[in-house]
Amino acid sequence: MTTANSASAGASTKKTVVIRNKGALRIESLIVLALLVVVMSFASPFFFTLPNIFNVILATSTIGILALGATFVIGSAGIDLSVGSLLAFAGVVGAFSVAALGLPWWVAIFAALAAGTFAGWINGLVITYGHVPAFVVTLGMMGVARGVALLITDGQAIYGLPEPLIWLGQGRPFGIPVPAIVFLVMAVVLHLLLSYTRFGRHTLIIGDNERGARAMGVPVRSLRIKIYMLSGLMAGLAGLLTTARVNAGDPTAGMTFELSAITAAIIGGTNLFGGRATILGTVIGALIMGVLQNGLNLLAIPSFWQEISIGVVLVAAVWLDQFAKRQKE
Amino acid sequence: MLQITDVKKNFGPVEVLRGVSFGLDAGECVALVGDNGAGKSTLMKIITGVYTASSGEVTLADRSITGTAPGEIRELGIEMIYQSLELASQQDVTANIFLGREPTRKIMGFQTGVIDFKSARAQAEEMIEQLGARLPSVDIQVGNLSGGQQQSVAIARALTFSPKVVIMDEPTAALAVREIQHVLDLIKELKSRGIAVILISHRLTDVFEVADRIVALRQGVVIADERTEDTTMQDVVAHIVGAH
């Protein structure tokens, strides 16, 4: 044991103010991403070009946005398996509101976001007040939301979206795809929320020690409900962008996306058992998956290898984490 | 200061507390003793607002706090140091000291939920120094600290917001001898500052060193409430096990 060193404290204050939560970010994931980028750049002349970089971010944006929500959920020691279905549900609701009901284009934005948030609210209510495990509640919601999306559309995709909506999915101001911009902006906003506010701090604390948080007066229930609403909102946003990009409300969109979102968050260093999470890590995790996909495509390697490589990276990430933990002990 | 009047609590058909009454004054230390299952933890959880009493009342400075939420009860000045400490092990010392009460910053005149890290860290450091706790840094993750150091963090958390009543649940059970004396000295210091202390402990030597009164709980009722100087260790043991 050493003595309290208040003398040297002043020097370190500055550093901790700059990067919050820095201990939680796993540097390994950044190294893996950098290595992948370098290898792919040498392997394919098309990889490290501006248009392709935008393509990677565009391809990553849907899973990435879902993963931002998953970061909060998993950080709070929860799980949300419904986001893939909510993506389809919200996308269908948005498309339905304009294509079938003939409402103005901007209504679709609110309708899709509200649909996702509402479903997340239901998830949160049943988890907190119904005392049903999150795994079960969101697994149920996964079926319900998918079923409702199919019911609304009678199993057919809804076509015919107005031009401004399509721009949300296909527009490229300054050459940058709109979904990529939305993903990066949301990442910055949620990074600030997670690392700088009481909401974010409490999210990680209930993931770390829920009973302790409650005893210290953290409003655990309302917090948990908000976390699932945030996850639902992100699914609604991803659904809106997906619908806009393919110009159709597809009730079968987003299948198994929840697993990819969880994968991205875990590769990025989110503790599956809660208490530790960073948005920067999740963005890196999602980009690792995006770069693998894009790079292997450019190299014309069969897509089966993408699944294999992502699976290996996921297990390796958690193995490394456990290995580092055991070394410390 | 704190008055508990005829508090009853049942979980379904099980009566855990069957009408408990006692009080304590400012600067007084009351030791709460009793066997496992006597109802000590349940009673403490009722005082801190984690449970609500089935009937009866708890008052703080003549104001009823029955049914108040845990966060509000902390605001009113009742702090509890749990035996399990209830720390967030992946957060740093500062975050744990301010858990649930993070100071926030005003941005352009508006109160926000943005944490004021600078002031929290400075206050945490001051608190740790005041307590004479030996920590490498307030930026270290609590999970990386020793048991005694974690105990210091939990104590610092309880004392940072000038409480009126501090409840300590087995604060010395997991500590080394030198650290035990440190905690006992701290309790005396709190008393001298006019803070009321409820000490739950199985270690009667600790109880006799710092407590002004000893309240024995058995099967959900107060079986004895005596001044420390008027009783002996044998009597207290007899109360706890019910050998009368």
Short mmCIF file of N, CA and C in Angstrom, two decimals, chain B residues 53-198:
data_model
loop_
_atom_site.label_atom_id
_atom_site.label_comp_id
_atom_site.label_asym_id
_atom_site.label_seq_id
_atom_site.Cartn_x
_atom_site.Cartn_y
_atom_site.Cartn_z
N ALA B 53 -41.98 -0.30 5.74
CA ALA B 53 -42.53 -1.01 6.89
C ALA B 53 -43.99 -1.38 6.63
N SER B 54 -44.40 -2.56 7.16
CA SER B 54 -45.81 -2.95 7.04
C SER B 54 -46.66 -2.04 7.92
N SER B 55 -46.13 -1.68 9.10
CA SER B 55 -46.78 -0.68 9.94
C SER B 55 -45.72 -0.08 10.85
N GLY B 56 -46.10 1.00 11.55
CA GLY B 56 -45.14 1.68 12.40
C GLY B 56 -44.52 2.86 11.68
N GLU B 57 -43.61 3.56 12.38
CA GLU B 57 -43.10 4.79 11.82
C GLU B 57 -41.62 5.00 12.14
N VAL B 58 -40.92 5.62 11.20
CA VAL B 58 -39.54 6.04 11.45
C VAL B 58 -39.52 7.56 11.28
N THR B 59 -38.96 8.26 12.28
CA THR B 59 -38.86 9.71 12.14
C THR B 59 -37.41 10.15 12.28
N LEU B 60 -37.06 11.17 11.52
CA LEU B 60 -35.73 11.78 11.61
C LEU B 60 -35.96 13.23 12.01
N ALA B 61 -35.43 13.61 13.17
CA ALA B 61 -35.63 14.96 13.70
C ALA B 61 -37.13 15.34 13.66
N ASP B 62 -37.96 14.42 14.17
CA ASP B 62 -39.41 14.61 14.29
C ASP B 62 -40.15 14.65 12.96
N ARG B 63 -39.47 14.33 11.89
CA ARG B 63 -40.14 14.31 10.60
C ARG B 63 -40.25 12.85 10.13
N SER B 64 -41.45 12.45 9.75
CA SER B 64 -41.66 11.06 9.35
C SER B 64 -40.95 10.78 8.02
N ILE B 65 -40.20 9.70 7.97
CA ILE B 65 -39.53 9.33 6.72
C ILE B 65 -40.03 7.97 6.25
N THR B 66 -41.12 7.48 6.83
CA THR B 66 -41.66 6.19 6.43
C THR B 66 -42.09 6.24 4.97
N GLY B 67 -41.65 5.27 4.19
CA GLY B 67 -42.07 5.19 2.79
C GLY B 67 -41.33 6.13 1.85
N THR B 68 -40.27 6.77 2.35
CA THR B 68 -39.48 7.65 1.49
C THR B 68 -38.48 6.81 0.68
N ALA B 69 -38.19 7.25 -0.54
CA ALA B 69 -37.27 6.50 -1.41
C ALA B 69 -35.83 6.60 -0.90
N PRO B 70 -35.00 5.56 -1.20
CA PRO B 70 -33.62 5.54 -0.69
C PRO B 70 -32.82 6.80 -1.00
N GLY B 71 -32.96 7.33 -2.22
CA GLY B 71 -32.20 8.51 -2.60
C GLY B 71 -32.57 9.71 -1.73
N GLU B 72 -33.87 9.87 -1.48
CA GLU B 72 -34.33 11.00 -0.67
C GLU B 72 -33.87 10.86 0.79
N ILE B 73 -33.86 9.62 1.27
CA ILE B 73 -33.43 9.40 2.65
C ILE B 73 -31.96 9.77 2.80
N ARG B 74 -31.17 9.47 1.78
CA ARG B 74 -29.76 9.91 1.82
C ARG B 74 -29.68 11.43 1.84
N GLU B 75 -30.55 12.08 1.03
CA GLU B 75 -30.57 13.54 1.01
C GLU B 75 -30.88 14.10 2.40
N LEU B 76 -31.76 13.40 3.13
CA LEU B 76 -32.15 13.86 4.46
C LEU B 76 -31.05 13.64 5.49
N GLY B 77 -30.06 12.86 5.15
CA GLY B 77 -28.91 12.72 6.05
C GLY B 77 -28.75 11.39 6.73
N ILE B 78 -29.36 10.32 6.18
CA ILE B 78 -29.12 8.99 6.74
C ILE B 78 -28.28 8.21 5.73
N GLU B 79 -27.10 7.78 6.14
CA GLU B 79 -26.22 7.03 5.27
C GLU B 79 -26.00 5.65 5.85
N MET B 80 -25.86 4.67 4.97
CA MET B 80 -25.58 3.33 5.45
C MET B 80 -24.34 2.78 4.76
N ILE B 81 -23.48 2.15 5.55
CA ILE B 81 -22.32 1.46 5.00
C ILE B 81 -22.63 -0.03 5.08
N TYR B 82 -22.85 -0.64 3.94
CA TYR B 82 -23.27 -2.03 3.90
C TYR B 82 -22.09 -2.96 4.13
N GLN B 83 -22.39 -4.13 4.68
CA GLN B 83 -21.34 -5.12 4.88
C GLN B 83 -20.75 -5.52 3.53
N SER B 84 -21.62 -5.61 2.52
CA SER B 84 -21.15 -5.94 1.18
C SER B 84 -20.59 -4.71 0.45
N LEU B 85 -20.55 -3.58 1.15
CA LEU B 85 -20.00 -2.30 0.68
C LEU B 85 -20.80 -1.67 -0.48
N GLU B 86 -21.32 -2.53 -1.37
CA GLU B 86 -22.14 -2.03 -2.49
C GLU B 86 -21.40 -0.98 -3.33
N LEU B 87 -20.20 -1.35 -3.73
CA LEU B 87 -19.43 -0.49 -4.62
C LEU B 87 -19.56 -0.99 -6.06
N ALA B 88 -19.31 -0.11 -7.01
CA ALA B 88 -19.26 -0.50 -8.41
C ALA B 88 -17.79 -0.75 -8.75
N SER B 89 -17.42 -2.04 -8.88
CA SER B 89 -15.99 -2.39 -8.91
C SER B 89 -15.29 -1.92 -10.18
N GLN B 90 -16.04 -1.69 -11.27
CA GLN B 90 -15.38 -1.26 -12.52
C GLN B 90 -15.32 0.26 -12.64
N GLN B 91 -15.77 0.97 -11.60
CA GLN B 91 -15.69 2.43 -11.61
C GLN B 91 -14.57 2.87 -10.68
N ASP B 92 -14.09 4.10 -10.87
CA ASP B 92 -12.99 4.55 -10.04
C ASP B 92 -13.49 5.03 -8.67
N VAL B 93 -12.54 5.39 -7.81
CA VAL B 93 -12.87 5.77 -6.43
C VAL B 93 -13.81 6.98 -6.41
N THR B 94 -13.50 7.98 -7.22
CA THR B 94 -14.33 9.18 -7.26
C THR B 94 -15.78 8.84 -7.63
N ALA B 95 -15.94 8.04 -8.67
CA ALA B 95 -17.29 7.68 -9.13
C ALA B 95 -18.06 6.98 -8.02
N ASN B 96 -17.37 6.15 -7.23
CA ASN B 96 -18.04 5.43 -6.16
C ASN B 96 -18.41 6.35 -5.00
N ILE B 97 -17.52 7.29 -4.69
CA ILE B 97 -17.82 8.20 -3.59
C ILE B 97 -19.04 9.06 -3.93
N PHE B 98 -19.18 9.40 -5.20
CA PHE B 98 -20.30 10.26 -5.60
C PHE B 98 -21.45 9.48 -6.22
N LEU B 99 -21.42 8.15 -6.06
CA LEU B 99 -22.47 7.32 -6.65
C LEU B 99 -23.87 7.78 -6.24
N GLY B 100 -24.67 8.16 -7.23
CA GLY B 100 -26.03 8.60 -6.95
C GLY B 100 -26.14 10.09 -6.67
N ARG B 101 -25.00 10.76 -6.51
CA ARG B 101 -25.00 12.19 -6.18
C ARG B 101 -23.95 12.94 -6.95
N GLU B 102 -23.74 12.56 -8.18
CA GLU B 102 -22.71 13.18 -8.99
C GLU B 102 -23.00 14.67 -9.12
N PRO B 103 -22.01 15.51 -8.83
CA PRO B 103 -22.21 16.95 -9.03
C PRO B 103 -22.32 17.23 -10.52
N THR B 104 -23.20 18.14 -10.90
CA THR B 104 -23.39 18.41 -12.33
C THR B 104 -22.99 19.84 -12.66
N ARG B 105 -22.82 20.08 -13.95
CA ARG B 105 -22.39 21.39 -14.40
C ARG B 105 -23.52 22.16 -15.03
N LYS B 106 -23.47 23.46 -14.85
CA LYS B 106 -24.40 24.33 -15.57
C LYS B 106 -23.74 24.68 -16.90
N ILE B 107 -24.51 24.54 -17.98
CA ILE B 107 -23.99 24.93 -19.28
C ILE B 107 -24.89 26.03 -19.83
N MET B 108 -24.31 27.18 -20.08
CA MET B 108 -25.04 28.37 -20.53
C MET B 108 -26.24 28.66 -19.63
N GLY B 109 -26.00 28.54 -18.33
CA GLY B 109 -27.03 28.88 -17.36
C GLY B 109 -28.04 27.78 -17.09
N PHE B 110 -27.97 26.70 -17.86
CA PHE B 110 -28.95 25.63 -17.65
C PHE B 110 -28.35 24.49 -16.84
N GLN B 111 -29.12 23.99 -15.90
CA GLN B 111 -28.71 22.83 -15.13
C GLN B 111 -28.76 21.61 -16.06
N THR B 112 -27.66 20.89 -16.16
CA THR B 112 -27.63 19.73 -17.06
C THR B 112 -27.31 18.47 -16.27
N GLY B 113 -27.33 17.35 -16.97
CA GLY B 113 -26.94 16.09 -16.36
C GLY B 113 -25.47 15.79 -16.58
N VAL B 114 -24.71 16.82 -17.03
CA VAL B 114 -23.30 16.61 -17.30
C VAL B 114 -22.51 16.64 -15.98
N ILE B 115 -21.76 15.59 -15.75
CA ILE B 115 -21.03 15.46 -14.48
C ILE B 115 -19.87 16.45 -14.41
N ASP B 116 -19.74 17.08 -13.26
CA ASP B 116 -18.61 17.97 -13.01
C ASP B 116 -17.45 17.13 -12.46
N PHE B 117 -16.66 16.55 -13.37
CA PHE B 117 -15.62 15.61 -12.96
C PHE B 117 -14.56 16.27 -12.09
N LYS B 118 -14.25 17.51 -12.42
CA LYS B 118 -13.17 18.20 -11.72
C LYS B 118 -13.50 18.38 -10.25
N SER B 119 -14.69 18.89 -9.98
CA SER B 119 -15.01 19.16 -8.58
C SER B 119 -15.23 17.85 -7.82
N ALA B 120 -15.80 16.84 -8.49
CA ALA B 120 -16.00 15.54 -7.84
C ALA B 120 -14.66 14.96 -7.43
N ARG B 121 -13.70 15.04 -8.35
CA ARG B 121 -12.40 14.45 -8.08
C ARG B 121 -11.69 15.18 -6.93
N ALA B 122 -11.78 16.50 -6.95
CA ALA B 122 -11.12 17.28 -5.90
C ALA B 122 -11.74 16.97 -4.54
N GLN B 123 -13.07 16.91 -4.49
CA GLN B 123 -13.74 16.60 -3.21
C GLN B 123 -13.42 15.19 -2.74
N ALA B 124 -13.38 14.25 -3.69
CA ALA B 124 -13.09 12.87 -3.33
C ALA B 124 -11.70 12.77 -2.72
N GLU B 125 -10.77 13.47 -3.33
CA GLU B 125 -9.40 13.45 -2.84
C GLU B 125 -9.31 14.03 -1.43
N GLU B 126 -10.04 15.13 -1.23
CA GLU B 126 -10.05 15.77 0.08
C GLU B 126 -10.61 14.83 1.14
N MET B 127 -11.71 14.16 0.78
CA MET B 127 -12.38 13.25 1.71
C MET B 127 -11.47 12.09 2.10
N ILE B 128 -10.81 11.52 1.10
CA ILE B 128 -9.92 10.38 1.35
C ILE B 128 -8.77 10.83 2.27
N GLU B 129 -8.29 12.04 2.04
CA GLU B 129 -7.19 12.54 2.86
C GLU B 129 -7.64 12.78 4.30
N GLN B 130 -8.83 13.39 4.43
CA GLN B 130 -9.41 13.63 5.76
C GLN B 130 -9.53 12.35 6.57
N LEU B 131 -9.94 11.30 5.88
CA LEU B 131 -10.14 10.02 6.55
C LEU B 131 -8.81 9.35 6.87
N GLY B 132 -7.74 9.87 6.29
CA GLY B 132 -6.44 9.24 6.46
C GLY B 132 -6.37 7.88 5.80
N ALA B 133 -7.19 7.70 4.78
CA ALA B 133 -7.22 6.40 4.09
C ALA B 133 -6.01 6.29 3.18
N ARG B 134 -5.50 5.10 3.05
CA ARG B 134 -4.32 4.89 2.22
C ARG B 134 -4.73 4.33 0.88
N LEU B 135 -4.88 5.22 -0.10
CA LEU B 135 -5.23 4.79 -1.45
C LEU B 135 -4.16 5.29 -2.41
N PRO B 136 -3.81 4.48 -3.40
CA PRO B 136 -2.82 4.94 -4.36
C PRO B 136 -3.29 6.18 -5.13
N SER B 137 -4.58 6.22 -5.48
CA SER B 137 -5.11 7.34 -6.26
C SER B 137 -6.63 7.23 -6.28
N VAL B 138 -7.31 8.36 -6.45
CA VAL B 138 -8.77 8.30 -6.55
C VAL B 138 -9.21 7.92 -7.96
N ASP B 139 -8.24 7.77 -8.88
CA ASP B 139 -8.58 7.40 -10.26
C ASP B 139 -8.53 5.89 -10.48
N ILE B 140 -8.18 5.16 -9.43
CA ILE B 140 -8.01 3.72 -9.59
C ILE B 140 -9.38 3.03 -9.52
N GLN B 141 -9.54 1.96 -10.29
CA GLN B 141 -10.77 1.18 -10.23
C GLN B 141 -10.89 0.53 -8.86
N VAL B 142 -12.10 0.61 -8.28
CA VAL B 142 -12.30 0.10 -6.93
C VAL B 142 -12.03 -1.41 -6.84
N GLY B 143 -12.32 -2.13 -7.94
CA GLY B 143 -12.08 -3.57 -7.95
C GLY B 143 -10.61 -3.94 -7.78
N ASN B 144 -9.72 -2.97 -8.02
CA ASN B 144 -8.28 -3.24 -7.88
C ASN B 144 -7.76 -2.93 -6.48
N LEU B 145 -8.66 -2.49 -5.58
CA LEU B 145 -8.21 -2.13 -4.22
C LEU B 145 -8.35 -3.32 -3.27
N SER B 146 -7.64 -3.26 -2.15
CA SER B 146 -7.77 -4.31 -1.13
C SER B 146 -9.08 -4.13 -0.37
N GLY B 147 -9.45 -5.13 0.41
CA GLY B 147 -10.69 -5.07 1.18
C GLY B 147 -10.76 -3.86 2.09
N GLY B 148 -9.66 -3.59 2.78
CA GLY B 148 -9.63 -2.45 3.70
C GLY B 148 -9.76 -1.13 2.96
N GLN B 149 -9.11 -1.06 1.80
CA GLN B 149 -9.19 0.17 1.00
C GLN B 149 -10.61 0.37 0.47
N GLN B 150 -11.25 -0.73 0.05
CA GLN B 150 -12.63 -0.62 -0.43
C GLN B 150 -13.55 -0.13 0.69
N GLN B 151 -13.28 -0.64 1.90
CA GLN B 151 -14.04 -0.20 3.07
C GLN B 151 -13.90 1.32 3.24
N SER B 152 -12.68 1.82 3.05
CA SER B 152 -12.44 3.26 3.17
C SER B 152 -13.28 4.03 2.16
N VAL B 153 -13.39 3.50 0.95
CA VAL B 153 -14.17 4.17 -0.09
C VAL B 153 -15.64 4.23 0.33
N ALA B 154 -16.14 3.10 0.84
CA ALA B 154 -17.55 3.05 1.27
C ALA B 154 -17.79 4.04 2.41
N ILE B 155 -16.82 4.15 3.32
CA ILE B 155 -16.96 5.08 4.44
C ILE B 155 -16.91 6.52 3.92
N ALA B 156 -15.99 6.79 3.01
CA ALA B 156 -15.88 8.14 2.44
C ALA B 156 -17.18 8.53 1.76
N ARG B 157 -17.78 7.57 1.06
CA ARG B 157 -19.05 7.84 0.39
C ARG B 157 -20.13 8.24 1.39
N ALA B 158 -20.14 7.56 2.54
CA ALA B 158 -21.17 7.84 3.53
C ALA B 158 -20.96 9.19 4.20
N LEU B 159 -19.69 9.64 4.28
CA LEU B 159 -19.41 10.83 5.07
C LEU B 159 -19.28 12.11 4.24
N THR B 160 -19.25 11.99 2.93
CA THR B 160 -18.98 13.15 2.08
C THR B 160 -20.07 14.22 2.18
N PHE B 161 -21.31 13.80 2.41
CA PHE B 161 -22.39 14.79 2.40
C PHE B 161 -22.91 15.11 3.80
N SER B 162 -22.00 15.27 4.75
CA SER B 162 -22.30 15.55 6.17
C SER B 162 -23.62 14.95 6.66
N PRO B 163 -23.61 13.62 6.90
CA PRO B 163 -24.83 12.94 7.35
C PRO B 163 -25.17 13.26 8.80
N LYS B 164 -26.42 12.99 9.18
CA LYS B 164 -26.84 13.12 10.58
C LYS B 164 -26.78 11.77 11.27
N VAL B 165 -27.09 10.73 10.49
CA VAL B 165 -27.09 9.37 11.04
C VAL B 165 -26.28 8.48 10.09
N VAL B 166 -25.39 7.68 10.67
CA VAL B 166 -24.63 6.73 9.86
C VAL B 166 -24.88 5.33 10.40
N ILE B 167 -25.30 4.43 9.53
CA ILE B 167 -25.52 3.05 9.92
C ILE B 167 -24.38 2.21 9.36
N MET B 168 -23.74 1.44 10.24
CA MET B 168 -22.63 0.59 9.77
C MET B 168 -22.97 -0.87 10.03
N ASP B 169 -22.99 -1.64 8.95
CA ASP B 169 -23.33 -3.06 9.07
C ASP B 169 -22.03 -3.87 9.06
N GLU B 170 -21.69 -4.44 10.20
CA GLU B 170 -20.47 -5.26 10.35
C GLU B 170 -19.25 -4.59 9.70
N PRO B 171 -18.93 -3.37 10.11
CA PRO B 171 -17.85 -2.66 9.42
C PRO B 171 -16.48 -3.28 9.68
N THR B 172 -16.35 -4.09 10.71
CA THR B 172 -15.02 -4.61 11.05
C THR B 172 -14.86 -6.09 10.73
N ALA B 173 -15.94 -6.70 10.23
CA ALA B 173 -15.92 -8.17 10.06
C ALA B 173 -14.81 -8.65 9.14
N ALA B 174 -14.52 -7.86 8.09
CA ALA B 174 -13.57 -8.36 7.09
C ALA B 174 -12.20 -7.68 7.20
N LEU B 175 -11.93 -7.03 8.32
CA LEU B 175 -10.72 -6.21 8.38
C LEU B 175 -9.61 -6.82 9.23
N ALA B 176 -8.38 -6.38 8.96
CA ALA B 176 -7.24 -6.75 9.78
C ALA B 176 -7.28 -5.94 11.08
N VAL B 177 -6.55 -6.42 12.09
CA VAL B 177 -6.62 -5.83 13.43
C VAL B 177 -6.36 -4.32 13.41
N ARG B 178 -5.32 -3.91 12.68
CA ARG B 178 -4.96 -2.49 12.64
C ARG B 178 -6.09 -1.66 12.02
N GLU B 179 -6.72 -2.25 11.01
CA GLU B 179 -7.80 -1.53 10.32
C GLU B 179 -9.05 -1.44 11.20
N ILE B 180 -9.26 -2.46 12.05
CA ILE B 180 -10.42 -2.45 12.95
C ILE B 180 -10.33 -1.25 13.88
N GLN B 181 -9.13 -1.03 14.46
CA GLN B 181 -8.96 0.09 15.38
C GLN B 181 -9.23 1.41 14.67
N HIS B 182 -8.85 1.45 13.41
CA HIS B 182 -9.07 2.65 12.61
C HIS B 182 -10.57 2.96 12.49
N VAL B 183 -11.36 1.92 12.25
CA VAL B 183 -12.81 2.11 12.12
C VAL B 183 -13.42 2.53 13.46
N LEU B 184 -12.94 1.90 14.55
CA LEU B 184 -13.48 2.24 15.87
C LEU B 184 -13.15 3.70 16.23
N ASP B 185 -11.94 4.12 15.91
CA ASP B 185 -11.56 5.52 16.15
C ASP B 185 -12.44 6.46 15.34
N LEU B 186 -12.74 6.01 14.12
CA LEU B 186 -13.59 6.83 13.25
C LEU B 186 -14.99 6.99 13.86
N ILE B 187 -15.53 5.91 14.42
CA ILE B 187 -16.86 5.99 15.04
C ILE B 187 -16.84 7.01 16.19
N LYS B 188 -15.77 6.96 16.98
CA LYS B 188 -15.65 7.92 18.10
C LYS B 188 -15.60 9.35 17.57
N GLU B 189 -14.87 9.52 16.48
CA GLU B 189 -14.76 10.83 15.86
C GLU B 189 -16.12 11.33 15.37
N LEU B 190 -16.90 10.42 14.77
CA LEU B 190 -18.23 10.79 14.28
C LEU B 190 -19.10 11.24 15.45
N LYS B 191 -19.02 10.48 16.56
CA LYS B 191 -19.81 10.84 17.75
C LYS B 191 -19.45 12.23 18.23
N SER B 192 -18.16 12.52 18.25
CA SER B 192 -17.73 13.82 18.75
C SER B 192 -18.19 14.95 17.84
N ARG B 193 -18.47 14.60 16.57
CA ARG B 193 -18.99 15.61 15.65
C ARG B 193 -20.51 15.70 15.69
N GLY B 194 -21.14 14.94 16.62
CA GLY B 194 -22.59 15.03 16.77
C GLY B 194 -23.36 14.15 15.81
N ILE B 195 -22.67 13.21 15.16
CA ILE B 195 -23.35 12.31 14.25
C ILE B 195 -23.80 11.07 15.02
N ALA B 196 -25.05 10.68 14.79
CA ALA B 196 -25.56 9.47 15.45
C ALA B 196 -25.13 8.25 14.64
N VAL B 197 -24.73 7.20 15.36
CA VAL B 197 -24.22 6.01 14.67
C VAL B 197 -24.99 4.78 15.13
N ILE B 198 -25.47 3.99 14.18
CA ILE B 198 -25.99 2.67 14.52
C ILE B 198 -24.95 1.67 14.06
#
